[in-house]
mmCIF file of C-alpha atoms in Angstrom:
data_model
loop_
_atom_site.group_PDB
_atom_site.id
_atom_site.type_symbol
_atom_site.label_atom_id
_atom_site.label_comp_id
_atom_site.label_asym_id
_atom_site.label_seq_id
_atom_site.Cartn_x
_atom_site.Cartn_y
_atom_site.Cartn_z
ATOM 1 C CA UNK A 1401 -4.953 -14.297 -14.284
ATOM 2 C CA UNK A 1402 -6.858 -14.057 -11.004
ATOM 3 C CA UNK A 1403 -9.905 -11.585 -11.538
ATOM 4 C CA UNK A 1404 -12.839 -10.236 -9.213
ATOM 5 C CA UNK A 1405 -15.412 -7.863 -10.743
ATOM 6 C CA UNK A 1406 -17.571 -5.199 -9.436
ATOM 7 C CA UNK A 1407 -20.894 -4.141 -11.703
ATOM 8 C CA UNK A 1408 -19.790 -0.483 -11.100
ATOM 9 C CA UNK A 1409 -16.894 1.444 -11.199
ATOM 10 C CA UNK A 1410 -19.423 4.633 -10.541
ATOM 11 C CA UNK A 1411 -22.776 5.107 -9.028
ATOM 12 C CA UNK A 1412 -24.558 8.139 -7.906
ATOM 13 C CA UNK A 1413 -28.217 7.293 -5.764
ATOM 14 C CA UNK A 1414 -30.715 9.132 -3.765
ATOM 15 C CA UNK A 1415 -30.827 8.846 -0.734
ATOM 16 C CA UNK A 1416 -33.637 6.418 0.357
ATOM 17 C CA UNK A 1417 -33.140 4.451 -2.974
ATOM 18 C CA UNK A 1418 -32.244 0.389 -2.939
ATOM 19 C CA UNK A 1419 -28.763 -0.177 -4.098
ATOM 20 C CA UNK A 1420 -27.288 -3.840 -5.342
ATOM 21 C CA UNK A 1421 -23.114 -3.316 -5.669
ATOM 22 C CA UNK A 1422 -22.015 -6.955 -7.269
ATOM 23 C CA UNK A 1423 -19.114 -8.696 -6.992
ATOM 24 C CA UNK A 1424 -18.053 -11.716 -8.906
ATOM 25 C CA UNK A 1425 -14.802 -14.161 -9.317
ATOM 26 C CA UNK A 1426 -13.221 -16.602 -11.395
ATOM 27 C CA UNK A 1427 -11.194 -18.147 -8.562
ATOM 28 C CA UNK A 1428 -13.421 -20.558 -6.803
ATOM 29 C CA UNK A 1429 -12.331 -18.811 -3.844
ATOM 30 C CA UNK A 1430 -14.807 -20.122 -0.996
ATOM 31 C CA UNK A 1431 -14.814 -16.590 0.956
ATOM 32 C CA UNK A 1432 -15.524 -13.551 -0.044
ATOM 33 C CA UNK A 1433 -15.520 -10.212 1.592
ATOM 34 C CA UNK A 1434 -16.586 -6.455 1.271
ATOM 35 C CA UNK A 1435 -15.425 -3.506 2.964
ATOM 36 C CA UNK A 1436 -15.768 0.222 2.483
ATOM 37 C CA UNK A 1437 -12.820 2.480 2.370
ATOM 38 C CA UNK A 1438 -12.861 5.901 3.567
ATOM 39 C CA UNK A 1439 -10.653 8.527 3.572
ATOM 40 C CA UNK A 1440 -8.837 8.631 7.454
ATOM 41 C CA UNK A 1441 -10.726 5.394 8.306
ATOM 42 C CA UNK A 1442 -8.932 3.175 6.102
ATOM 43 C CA UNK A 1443 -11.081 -0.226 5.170
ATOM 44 C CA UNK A 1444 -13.378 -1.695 7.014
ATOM 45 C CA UNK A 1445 -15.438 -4.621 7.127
ATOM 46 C CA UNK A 1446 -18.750 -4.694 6.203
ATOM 47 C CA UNK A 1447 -19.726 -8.552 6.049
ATOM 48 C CA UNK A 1448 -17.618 -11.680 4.737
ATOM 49 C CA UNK A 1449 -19.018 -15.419 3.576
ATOM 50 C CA UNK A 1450 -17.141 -18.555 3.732
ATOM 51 C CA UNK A 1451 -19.514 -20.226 1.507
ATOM 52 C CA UNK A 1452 -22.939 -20.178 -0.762
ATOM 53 C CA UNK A 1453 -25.769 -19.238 1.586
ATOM 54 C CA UNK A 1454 -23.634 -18.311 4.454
ATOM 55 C CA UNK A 1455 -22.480 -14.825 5.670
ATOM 56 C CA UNK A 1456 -21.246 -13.094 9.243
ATOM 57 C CA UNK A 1457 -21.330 -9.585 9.822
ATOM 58 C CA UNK A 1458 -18.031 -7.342 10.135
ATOM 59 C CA UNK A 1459 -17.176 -4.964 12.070
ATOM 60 C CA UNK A 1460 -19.811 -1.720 10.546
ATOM 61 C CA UNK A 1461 -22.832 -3.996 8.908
ATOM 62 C CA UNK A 1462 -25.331 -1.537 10.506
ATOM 63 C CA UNK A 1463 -27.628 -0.314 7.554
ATOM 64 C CA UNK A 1464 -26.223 -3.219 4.984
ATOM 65 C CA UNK A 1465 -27.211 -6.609 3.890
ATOM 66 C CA UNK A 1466 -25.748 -9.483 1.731
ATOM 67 C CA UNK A 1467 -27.039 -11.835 -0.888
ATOM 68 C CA UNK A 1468 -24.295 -15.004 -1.830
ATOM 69 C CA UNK A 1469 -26.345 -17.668 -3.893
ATOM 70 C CA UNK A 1470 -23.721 -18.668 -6.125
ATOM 71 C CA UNK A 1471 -20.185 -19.886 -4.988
ATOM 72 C CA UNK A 1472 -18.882 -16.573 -7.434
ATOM 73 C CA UNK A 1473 -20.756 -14.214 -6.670
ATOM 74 C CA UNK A 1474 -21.487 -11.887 -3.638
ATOM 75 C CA UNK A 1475 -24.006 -9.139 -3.275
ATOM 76 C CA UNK A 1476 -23.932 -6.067 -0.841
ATOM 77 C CA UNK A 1477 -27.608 -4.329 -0.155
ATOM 78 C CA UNK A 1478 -28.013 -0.886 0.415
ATOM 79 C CA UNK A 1479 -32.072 -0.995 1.863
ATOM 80 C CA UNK A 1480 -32.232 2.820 1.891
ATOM 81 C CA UNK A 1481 -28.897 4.291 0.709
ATOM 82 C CA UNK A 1482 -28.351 7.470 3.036
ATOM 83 C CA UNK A 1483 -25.563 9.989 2.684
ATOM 84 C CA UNK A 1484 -23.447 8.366 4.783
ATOM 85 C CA UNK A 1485 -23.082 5.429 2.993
ATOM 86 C CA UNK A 1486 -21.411 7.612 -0.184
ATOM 87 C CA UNK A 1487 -18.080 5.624 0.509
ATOM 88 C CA UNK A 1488 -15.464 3.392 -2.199
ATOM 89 C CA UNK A 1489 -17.009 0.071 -1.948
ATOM 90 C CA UNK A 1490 -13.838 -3.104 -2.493
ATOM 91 C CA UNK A 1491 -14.759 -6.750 -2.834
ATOM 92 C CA UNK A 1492 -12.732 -9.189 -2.613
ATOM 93 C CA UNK A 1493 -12.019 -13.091 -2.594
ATOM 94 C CA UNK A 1494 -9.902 -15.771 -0.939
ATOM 95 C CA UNK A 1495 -8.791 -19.268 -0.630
ATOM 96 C CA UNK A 1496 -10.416 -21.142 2.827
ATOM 97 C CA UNK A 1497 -6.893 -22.884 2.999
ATOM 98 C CA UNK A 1498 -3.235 -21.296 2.811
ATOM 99 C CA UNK A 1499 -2.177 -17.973 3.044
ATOM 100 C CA UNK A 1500 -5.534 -16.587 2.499
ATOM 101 C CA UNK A 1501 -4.483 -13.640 0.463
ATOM 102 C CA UNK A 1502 -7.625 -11.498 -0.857
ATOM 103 C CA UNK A 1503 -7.872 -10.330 -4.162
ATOM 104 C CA UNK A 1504 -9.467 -7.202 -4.727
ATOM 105 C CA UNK A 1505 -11.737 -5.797 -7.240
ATOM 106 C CA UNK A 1506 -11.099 -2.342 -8.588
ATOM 107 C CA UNK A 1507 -14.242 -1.131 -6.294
ATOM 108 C CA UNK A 1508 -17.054 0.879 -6.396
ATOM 109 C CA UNK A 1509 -16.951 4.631 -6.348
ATOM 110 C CA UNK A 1510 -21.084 5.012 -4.427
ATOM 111 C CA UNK A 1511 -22.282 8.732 -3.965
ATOM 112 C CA UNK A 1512 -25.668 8.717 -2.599
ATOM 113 C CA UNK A 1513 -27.361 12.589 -2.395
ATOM 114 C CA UNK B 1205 -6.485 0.629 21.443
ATOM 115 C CA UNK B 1206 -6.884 0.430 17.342
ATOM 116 C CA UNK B 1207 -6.366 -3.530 16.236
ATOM 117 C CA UNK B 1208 -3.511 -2.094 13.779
ATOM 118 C CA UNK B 1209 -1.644 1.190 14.061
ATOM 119 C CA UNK B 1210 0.447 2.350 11.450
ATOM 120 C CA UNK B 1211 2.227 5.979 10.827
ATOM 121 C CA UNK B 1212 -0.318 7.738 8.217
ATOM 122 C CA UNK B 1213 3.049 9.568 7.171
ATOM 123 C CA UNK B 1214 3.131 10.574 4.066
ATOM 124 C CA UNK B 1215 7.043 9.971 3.844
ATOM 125 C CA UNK B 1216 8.599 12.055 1.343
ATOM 126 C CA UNK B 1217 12.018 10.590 0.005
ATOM 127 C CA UNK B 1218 14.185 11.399 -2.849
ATOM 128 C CA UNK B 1219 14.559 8.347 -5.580
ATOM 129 C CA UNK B 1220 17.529 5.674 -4.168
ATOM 130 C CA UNK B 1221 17.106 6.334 -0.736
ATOM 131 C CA UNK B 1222 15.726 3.482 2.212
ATOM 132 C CA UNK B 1223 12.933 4.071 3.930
ATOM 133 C CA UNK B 1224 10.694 1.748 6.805
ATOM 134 C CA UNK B 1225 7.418 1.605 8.062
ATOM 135 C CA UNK B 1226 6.108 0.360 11.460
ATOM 136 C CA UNK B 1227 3.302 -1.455 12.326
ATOM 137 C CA UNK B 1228 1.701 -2.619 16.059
ATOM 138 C CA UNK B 1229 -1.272 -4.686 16.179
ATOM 139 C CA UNK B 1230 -3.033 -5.316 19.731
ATOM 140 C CA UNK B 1231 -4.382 -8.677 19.560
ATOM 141 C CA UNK B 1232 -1.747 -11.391 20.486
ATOM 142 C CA UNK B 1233 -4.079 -14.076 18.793
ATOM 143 C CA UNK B 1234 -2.695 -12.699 14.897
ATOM 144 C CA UNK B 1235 -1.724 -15.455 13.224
ATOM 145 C CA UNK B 1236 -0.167 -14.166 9.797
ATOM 146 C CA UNK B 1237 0.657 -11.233 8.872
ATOM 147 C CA UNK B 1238 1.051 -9.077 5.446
ATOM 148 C CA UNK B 1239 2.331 -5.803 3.676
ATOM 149 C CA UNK B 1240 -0.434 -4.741 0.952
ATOM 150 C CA UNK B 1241 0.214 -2.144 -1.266
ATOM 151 C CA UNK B 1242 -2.457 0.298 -3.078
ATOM 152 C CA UNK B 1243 -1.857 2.912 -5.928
ATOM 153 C CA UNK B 1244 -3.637 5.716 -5.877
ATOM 154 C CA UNK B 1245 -7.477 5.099 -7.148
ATOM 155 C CA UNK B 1246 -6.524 1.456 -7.510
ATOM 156 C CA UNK B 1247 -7.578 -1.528 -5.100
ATOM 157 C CA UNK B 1248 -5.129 -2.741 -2.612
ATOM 158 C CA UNK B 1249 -2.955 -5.646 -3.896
ATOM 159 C CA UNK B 1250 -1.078 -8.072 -1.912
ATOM 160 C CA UNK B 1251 3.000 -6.904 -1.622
ATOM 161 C CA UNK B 1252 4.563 -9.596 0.924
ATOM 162 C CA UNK B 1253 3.653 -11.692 3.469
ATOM 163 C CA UNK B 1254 5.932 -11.422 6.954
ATOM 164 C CA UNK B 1255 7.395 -14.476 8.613
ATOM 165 C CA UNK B 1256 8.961 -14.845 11.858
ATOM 166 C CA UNK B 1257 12.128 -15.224 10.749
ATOM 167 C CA UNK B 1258 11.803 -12.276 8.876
ATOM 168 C CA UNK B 1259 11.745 -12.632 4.480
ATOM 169 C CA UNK B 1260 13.195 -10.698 1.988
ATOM 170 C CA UNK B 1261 11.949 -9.967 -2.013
ATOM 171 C CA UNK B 1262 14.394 -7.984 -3.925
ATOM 172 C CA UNK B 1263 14.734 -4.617 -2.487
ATOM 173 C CA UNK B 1264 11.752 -5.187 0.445
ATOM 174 C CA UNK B 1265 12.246 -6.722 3.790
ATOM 175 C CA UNK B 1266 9.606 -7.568 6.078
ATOM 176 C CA UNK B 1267 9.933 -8.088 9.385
ATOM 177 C CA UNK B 1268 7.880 -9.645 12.532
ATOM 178 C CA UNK B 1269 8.337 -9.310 16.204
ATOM 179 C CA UNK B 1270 5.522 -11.589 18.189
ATOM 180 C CA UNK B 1271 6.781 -10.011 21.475
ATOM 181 C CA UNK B 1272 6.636 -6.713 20.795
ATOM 182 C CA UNK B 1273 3.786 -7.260 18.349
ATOM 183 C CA UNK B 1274 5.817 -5.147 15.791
ATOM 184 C CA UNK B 1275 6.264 -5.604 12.238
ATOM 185 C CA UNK B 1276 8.472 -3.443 9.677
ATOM 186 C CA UNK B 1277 8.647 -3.120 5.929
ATOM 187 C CA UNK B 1278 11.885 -1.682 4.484
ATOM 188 C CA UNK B 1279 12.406 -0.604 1.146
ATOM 189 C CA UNK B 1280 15.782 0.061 -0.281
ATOM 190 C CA UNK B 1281 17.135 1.913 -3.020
ATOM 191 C CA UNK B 1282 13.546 3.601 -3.197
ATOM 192 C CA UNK B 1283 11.922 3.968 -7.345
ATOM 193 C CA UNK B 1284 9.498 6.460 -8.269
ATOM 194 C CA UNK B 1285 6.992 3.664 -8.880
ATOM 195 C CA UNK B 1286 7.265 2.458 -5.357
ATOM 196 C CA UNK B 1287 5.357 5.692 -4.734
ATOM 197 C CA UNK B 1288 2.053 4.492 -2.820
ATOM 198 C CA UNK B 1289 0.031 3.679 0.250
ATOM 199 C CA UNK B 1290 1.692 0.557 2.358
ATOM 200 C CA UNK B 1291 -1.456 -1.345 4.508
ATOM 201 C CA UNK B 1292 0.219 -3.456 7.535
ATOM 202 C CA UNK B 1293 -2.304 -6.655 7.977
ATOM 203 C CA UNK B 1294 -2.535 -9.226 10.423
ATOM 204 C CA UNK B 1295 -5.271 -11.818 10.065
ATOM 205 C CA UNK B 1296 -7.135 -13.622 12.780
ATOM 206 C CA UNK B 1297 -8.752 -16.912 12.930
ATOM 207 C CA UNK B 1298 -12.806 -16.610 12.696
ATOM 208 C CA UNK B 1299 -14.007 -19.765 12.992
ATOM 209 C CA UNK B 1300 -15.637 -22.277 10.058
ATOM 210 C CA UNK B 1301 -11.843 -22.448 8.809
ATOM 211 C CA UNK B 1302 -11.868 -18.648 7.834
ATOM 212 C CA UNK B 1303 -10.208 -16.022 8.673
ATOM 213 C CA UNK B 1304 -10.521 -12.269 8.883
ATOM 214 C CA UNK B 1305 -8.389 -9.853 7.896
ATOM 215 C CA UNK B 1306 -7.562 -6.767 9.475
ATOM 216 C CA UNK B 1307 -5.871 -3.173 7.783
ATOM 217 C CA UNK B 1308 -4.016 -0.774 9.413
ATOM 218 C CA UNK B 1309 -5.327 2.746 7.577
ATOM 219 C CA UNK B 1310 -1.723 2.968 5.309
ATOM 220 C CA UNK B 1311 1.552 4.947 5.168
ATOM 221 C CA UNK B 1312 1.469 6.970 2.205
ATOM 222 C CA UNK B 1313 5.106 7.092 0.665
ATOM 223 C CA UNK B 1314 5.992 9.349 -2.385
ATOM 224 C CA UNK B 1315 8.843 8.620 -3.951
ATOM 225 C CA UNK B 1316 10.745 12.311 -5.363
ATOM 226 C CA UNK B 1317 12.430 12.442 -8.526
#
């Protein structure tokens, strides 16, 4: 069974604290992906990779950062979480080849006061 | 113009009846295209892809019109379980043999008893 993780199903922050949300899978999936998902707004995304080392910003990275150092794993930065950023946080993975269907983890509920 | 538009609903429908949702996308470079489904507090989850000749699984049909840039999901003989949000999602090529994908905010369908 296909699995991605996320370190936190919950997190509450201050604002101006660092945050680290992780992701990992058990796919080998080359990309990976994470997006926030607000209510009205739908998902959005917030940077992708298409492999180790490599990343390209989405369509709202303002005020984010990623880490991907190991093909499973893929790290989203908060530098100085603000109150605006209190959002559901979804990673998720996919194959470079075929249909490219992303599997999702079960996100990350962030509220940063 | 929004990439992907779809009807926010909700759509309210008693238990056996059908129901459809539309979907538009603006950017006549799409390559494939997808129905997602997400519960509510869950992570979205892959429901169908849509082909050009249009595919059917079980009681779902998905449709695709390049033209018109139009693509429809119809459920028939509606369950209580099918009671969730439907994402429309059309992916576009982004280079380094990856490809974004892009979510229309959902139709929320409840399914009444």
């Amino acid at each position: 069974d296909v699995k991605v993780t996320q370190s936190s199903r919950y997190l509450v922050k201050r604002t101006g604290e660092k945050v680290f949300l992780e992701c990992v899978q058990d796919m080998d999936h080359e990309n990976m992906f994470w997006y926030r998902q607000d209510p009205g707004l739908g998902l959005r995304l917030i940077y992708f990779s298409y492999d180790v080392k490599m990343k390209e910003k989405g369509d709202i990275p303002e005020g984010y950062s990623v880490s991907r150092e190991k093909k499973e794993r893929f790290s989203l930065i908060l530098e100085s979480a603000s109150t605006n950023q209190t959002s559901m946080y979804l990673c998720a993975s996919s194959r470079r080849e075929g249909l490219n269907e992303q599997f999702f983890g079960p996100g990350t509920r962030l509220t940063v006061l | 113009r929004k990439e992907v538009e779809q009807d926010p609903g909700p759509f309210n429908v008693p238990e056996g009846a059908t129901v459809a949702f539309n979907c538009t996308y603006s950017n006549s470079a799409s390559q494939s295209f997808f129905w997602y489904r997400q519960d509510c507090r869950k992570e979205p989850k892959l429901l169908m892809s849509v082909y050009s000749s249009g595919n059917e699984d079980g009681r779902f049909t998905a449709q695709l019109n390049r033209a018109s840039q139009y693509i429809s999901l119809l459920i028939r003989d509606s369950k209580l379980s099918d009671s969730a949000t439907y994402l429309c999602v059309v992916t576009l090529y982004s280079g380094a043999g990856s490809y974004q994908l892009t979510f229309g905010k959902g139709t929320k369908l409840s399914v009444i008893p």
